[in-house]
Amino acid sequence: MQAVLYTVKYAQGWSLHISLDLRVDLMWWTALAKREQLSEQIWLVTVAMPLGKALQCCAYMKTFNRSSIQQETWLANIHRFLLDYSHTGASSALGSTYPHSLNTDPVGHLLWDMQMGWTEAGEYVLSSWEEDQLPGNPASSLWKRKLTDEAVYISRKLIGRSLLLNECTAMLHEAGGSLNAWKSSIQLAYLSKHIRLRSAVHPADRQKRQTSLHHRLSARLHTLHSGAAQCLRCGSKRIRYTACASCGSAACGYCEDCLALGRSRECGLLLQAVYPDKRTAQSVNSAWHVLPDTENGSSHPAACSSYDISCTPEAMQQRWRLSPAQTAAAYQALLFLTASAPVSAGQNTTKDFAEQFEYAERRMIPNVPTGNEINEYSTGNKKHIGGFSRFSSFIKNGQNKNHLRLPRFWPGRTRKSITHTNTLRSAGQERFLLWAVTGAGKTEMVFPLLEHAIRTGGRAVIATPRRDVVLELAPRIARAFPDIEIAVLYGGSDERWRTAALTIATTHQLMRFHEAFELVIIDEIDAFPYHNNPMLSYAAAQACSQGGKFIYLSATPSAELQQEIKRGTLAHAKVPVRYHRHPLPVPRHLRMPSLTKCISSKQIPAALRSQLHTSINRGAQIFLFVPRIAWIEDAVELIRSYFPHIYVEGTSSQDPDRMDKVSLFRQQQIRLLVTTTILERGVTIPRSDVYIMDAHDKLYDAAALIQMAGRAGRSMDDPAGGVFFASSDWTVEQKRALSQIRGMNRIARQQGYLK
Amino acid sequence: MSIQQLSTLWEGILSYLHPHHSACIACNRHTAMTGRIPGLCHRCIAVIPWIHQPVCRVCGRAVDCPDCRRHAFANRHFTFNRSAVQYDAEMRRWLAEYKYNGNEGYTKVIGGILKEGYYRMQQEMTSFYHHIWYPDLITWVPASPDRLVSRGFDQAGVIAGELAKAIRVPCLPLLIRNRHTVKQSTQGRRERMKNVQGVFSYHPQAQEWLLHVLQRKATSPTDTSLSSAIGIGDRKNISRILLIDDIYTTGSTINSCAKALQQAAVSRGITAEVFALTWSRS
Ligand SMILES: [Zn+2]
Ligand SMILES: [Zn+2]
Ligand SMILES: [Zn+2]
Ligand SMILES: [Zn+2]
C-alpha cells in the first residue's frame, strides 16, 4: 500500500511521520498544539509513496540530530532520500500497467502554521476523502467521537497481537466489527501510541550514528540495496523483490519463508500492539479524548486473588497427582517462574530519571522508537485496557519469597541451579528446560506452571510443532482448568483470532502475537521446526512479553542446549524416570547386514527372526522403523513372507491411509507396523517392542534413536518392552543414545525414583 | 581481499562446479535443475499434465466437451483456445501458491509452462492453417483493480509479458476490467455466463494500438516476403491477437474479452482474429 509522508516542526526540532489519513494527523497535531504549544508547522512531503520506503525514510531521518537542524536542511535531506530512492530504480522500471509514481516535489507543502492557521493546501487536505477513511468533517466533535470509538476498539482487539493488515481486518470482521474507516481509526490508534505501524519487511536497523551526513546517506542506501532486509513477522532474511502494483515500487520485497500465513511485504502494514503504558496514555488523554476507558479493564477473570502462591511440593503432588520425579522438576520450574525479574535489580535509582527523560522526549518528538522503552511496571498500576496485568508486578512485592522453601526430600539440585536463571536472553526473557525422558508425563508437569502464570494474572501459551498434539492437548487442559478460557490455534482452526488467558497453538501461530505471553511453553523444542530454524525462535521471542519466561520441554535436547547446560547458562531440571517409575528399556544391538541387502537377498537374518518371534509370541505390538520411505513396501513384503500368520502393514507420512493404519495398530489388529520416523513421537501403544533397522543410518542421530526407543515399555503393565538397534555398524550416535538412556536410568536409581 | 569478495569468489566457483543446483520451487528439494521449465526439478516436471492432443478443436480440452457443442456457445468471438496443461490437483496447488499465496517464484514456472504450451499451439495451428502461424500482438485478461492492489501483481499480465518477451511479439494492455466479479467458483454455470457480460471493455487507446501494430506489420519486409511466398498476401488487414489467461473454465471470460477486442477492431475497420492461450484447462 501507499502512505502519506509529512513532517512536523516543533520549537525544539522536527519529526517525520507516515499517515493513512492525513486529516487525522492534522487534527491530532493541531489539537495537541492548542493545549501544549508544541507543534509550530506541518508540512506535506508527498501524498503517496510506498509504505515501506516511507517508513525507511522516517527511520533514516531519525538518525539526524533534529533539535538544531534548519528547515531547509531538514526538508532537503528528506528530499534527497526520496530522490536517491527513486533514482536507484525503485520507480523507474515501472511499466505502464502500474500507474502510481512517486511525487518528489522538491519542497514540501505547508499545511498549517501556528500563527497563520490552515493554508489553502491544508484546507484542501481537510476536505478531501478517500476510500476506507471516515467521511465527514474532521473538525466536528461527532467525527472525532466516532473515530475515537473505532480506534479504541481496534487497539483493544490488537492487544498482544502482531498482524498483517488483512489479518487484522479478518479478525475484526469475525468479531462483528464493521470496519469501513480503518485507515482513519488505525491512524489514530497509532498516533495515540496504542499500536505500532511497521512495514512487514524492513531493512535491519542500523542505529549507529555516523559523523558526516554524506557518509550516513551512503550507508543508508547501502542497506537499502544490499538485501539486508528482514521480515518482521518471521525474522527471515529471504526476501524477494518484485514489481508491486499495490505500492507502485518496481522492487518491493516480500518474505519467501512465511508465505503460507499470507504474504508479508515491504509495503504491507504490520500492526503491533504497544504494551499499554500509563504515562503516554495520559498525555494522549490530555490532548484529545482518546484514552480507552481504563476503568473497566482491571485484571482478567482467571486471575485469582485467593490463589496460593506459597505452594509446597506436597500440595502440588497431590493436586496434580504427580510422581515424585515430576513433582521435583515441576517445582523447580515453578521456582524459576516465581524468581523475581532481574530487570528490577539495582535499577531503582536510575529508573525515575529515565522515566522522566523518556516522557519529555516523547512529548517533544512523538515517534521515539518504542523498542527500547522501559516496559516496567509499578505495582499500583494494574489497570489497563483490555484487562491485562502482569504477574511480575505481583512478584515484585517480594513477600512471597519467604514462602518458597526448597523441599527437603529431593536430592541433587538446590538453589544454585536457580541462580543460573539470571543469565538473560537479549530481551530479558529467561529460559528453563524441562528435560523429561519419553513417557515421563510432561503434560501433567506443565499444569502447575500454567496455573501459576494464569492465577497471578498473566497469560500463557503452549506451543507445539504438531497440529495433532494441539488437538490432543486441548481437551486435557480444558479438563484440568474448567474455569479458564482457552484458545486453540492452528492453521485452519476457527478460533484463529480468539484471545484467552491460556492459548494452545502450533508454533507457527506464535507469529501472530507480540509481547503477548508472560509464560511461553515450547513443547518438543528439539523437533524439526525449531531445529536450525531461526524463524520459530524469532516468533517465540516476539510472542513472549518483555521479562516473560520460556519453558522448554524435551526428551532429547539438542547438542546446543546440552552444551548450555554444561556451561551453566541454561536453567533446567531433569525428569529421569517414567511416570510408572520403571527404568527406560535399554536398547540391545542386533548385528546384521543392512536392510537393502536383506531385501535384495530376500533373507531375514536368524538373530532378527528369532527376536521377532519372541516379540510376537509374548503378544507385543511391533514397531519396525526403517530409515527411508522407499524401503517400506519391500520391508513389509519381506516380513510377510516370514510371518504369514500375523497382519503386517507399512505406513509413512505420505500414506493417505496413515491414520487408519495407526488406529488398527492401536487396536492390535495390525501386529507389526513398518514405518519411518514420522511415528516416533506421539503414538503410544500399551505393549510394544521397537526394532530400528539400519540404526547406523546417517539419518538417525541420538535424539531420533532415543525417540524411537521411547515407544517401548510406556505402559504400567509392560514397562520392560524390548528395544533393538539392528545395524551392521555400531555408530557414535547409537553409542550416544545408549549412554543417554543408561545415564537417565542411573540418575533415577540414585535419586530413588525407581520402584 | 575482503570477506565479501572471498565469498562471492567462492560462490562463483561453486556455481561453476554445480551448475543450476538449487531448490525446486514446487517441492523444495535441492537438486540439479533440468532447465526445461526453469525452477523445477525433473520429478516435478514429470508430473505436469500436458495437453498433448486436444480432443475439442474449439476450446482445446483434452476430453470430450459438451460446452462447445451447446447452442449457447455458438456466439463465439474467439477462434480457438489452447491450454498448456490440465487443471489437476497439483496444478491447482501451483496456481494457488502463485496467485493467492503470492509466491512469485512461480512466475518462471507458470510462464515456462505457458511458453511450451505456446510452441505446441503454434505447431498445431501452423499445420491447420497451412502457413506459419504467429500472433501480431499479445494481451491478457486483466485482474480487477482492487484485486491488483491487494495482490500486488496481475498474474495473467505477468506471464503474458514473459511470453511476449520470449517470442518477440508486442504485449499491450488492450483490455480493462470494469467491476469486480463475484468469485466464479461459487456460481452456477448460467450465472457465470451472465456475470461476465460487460465486465470487460477495451482500453481507450486499444484501437490506436491495433492500427499501429497493423501498420508496422504492413511495412515489415520479412513478413510480406514470407506471406507472399506461402501465398496468403491478404492477411495484412487481419490483426491476430493472442489472449492470455491462467485458466479456462467455461470460456465465458475468454469470450467476453474476445468480444471487447472485436469491438475495438471493428470500430476502426480492422478484422481481428482472437486466439486464446490459457495456462490450464479445467
Ligand atoms: Zn516472513
Ligand atoms: Zn509493494
Ligand atoms: Zn520439484
Ligand atoms: Zn470445447
Tab-separated table of N, CA, C and O in Angstrom, chain B residues 6 53 70 75 127 129 197 219 239:
chain	number	residue	atom	x	y	z
B	6	LEU	N	35.729	-12.594	-1.053
B	6	LEU	CA	36.078	-14.001	-0.956
B	6	LEU	C	34.843	-14.866	-1.136
B	6	LEU	O	34.852	-15.861	-1.868
B	53	GLN	N	-2.748	-33.635	-27.037
B	53	GLN	CA	-3.679	-33.728	-28.147
B	53	GLN	C	-5.055	-33.271	-27.711
B	53	GLN	O	-5.807	-34.040	-27.120
B	70	ARG	N	-22.817	-26.967	-27.150
B	70	ARG	CA	-24.029	-26.317	-26.683
B	70	ARG	C	-24.396	-25.143	-27.575
B	70	ARG	O	-23.520	-24.410	-28.026
B	75	ASN	N	-22.273	-18.401	-30.285
B	75	ASN	CA	-21.951	-16.991	-30.446
B	75	ASN	C	-20.541	-16.708	-29.917
B	75	ASN	O	-20.365	-16.031	-28.924
B	127	SER	N	0.036	-26.236	-38.827
B	127	SER	CA	-0.349	-27.336	-39.717
B	127	SER	C	-1.831	-27.240	-40.071
B	127	SER	O	-2.250	-27.680	-41.136
B	129	TYR	N	-3.589	-24.298	-40.526
B	129	TYR	CA	-3.808	-23.224	-41.493
B	129	TYR	C	-2.911	-23.342	-42.721
B	129	TYR	O	-3.010	-22.531	-43.643
B	197	GLN	N	-20.935	-10.608	-18.629
B	197	GLN	CA	-21.397	-9.673	-19.652
B	197	GLN	C	-21.007	-8.254	-19.267
B	197	GLN	O	-21.322	-7.785	-18.189
B	219	THR	N	4.437	-2.793	-43.199
B	219	THR	CA	5.723	-2.299	-43.691
B	219	THR	C	6.869	-3.260	-43.418
B	219	THR	O	7.989	-3.022	-43.848
B	239	SER	N	-5.724	-8.595	-38.031
B	239	SER	CA	-4.890	-8.496	-36.848
B	239	SER	C	-5.143	-9.730	-36.000
B	239	SER	O	-6.273	-10.004	-35.603
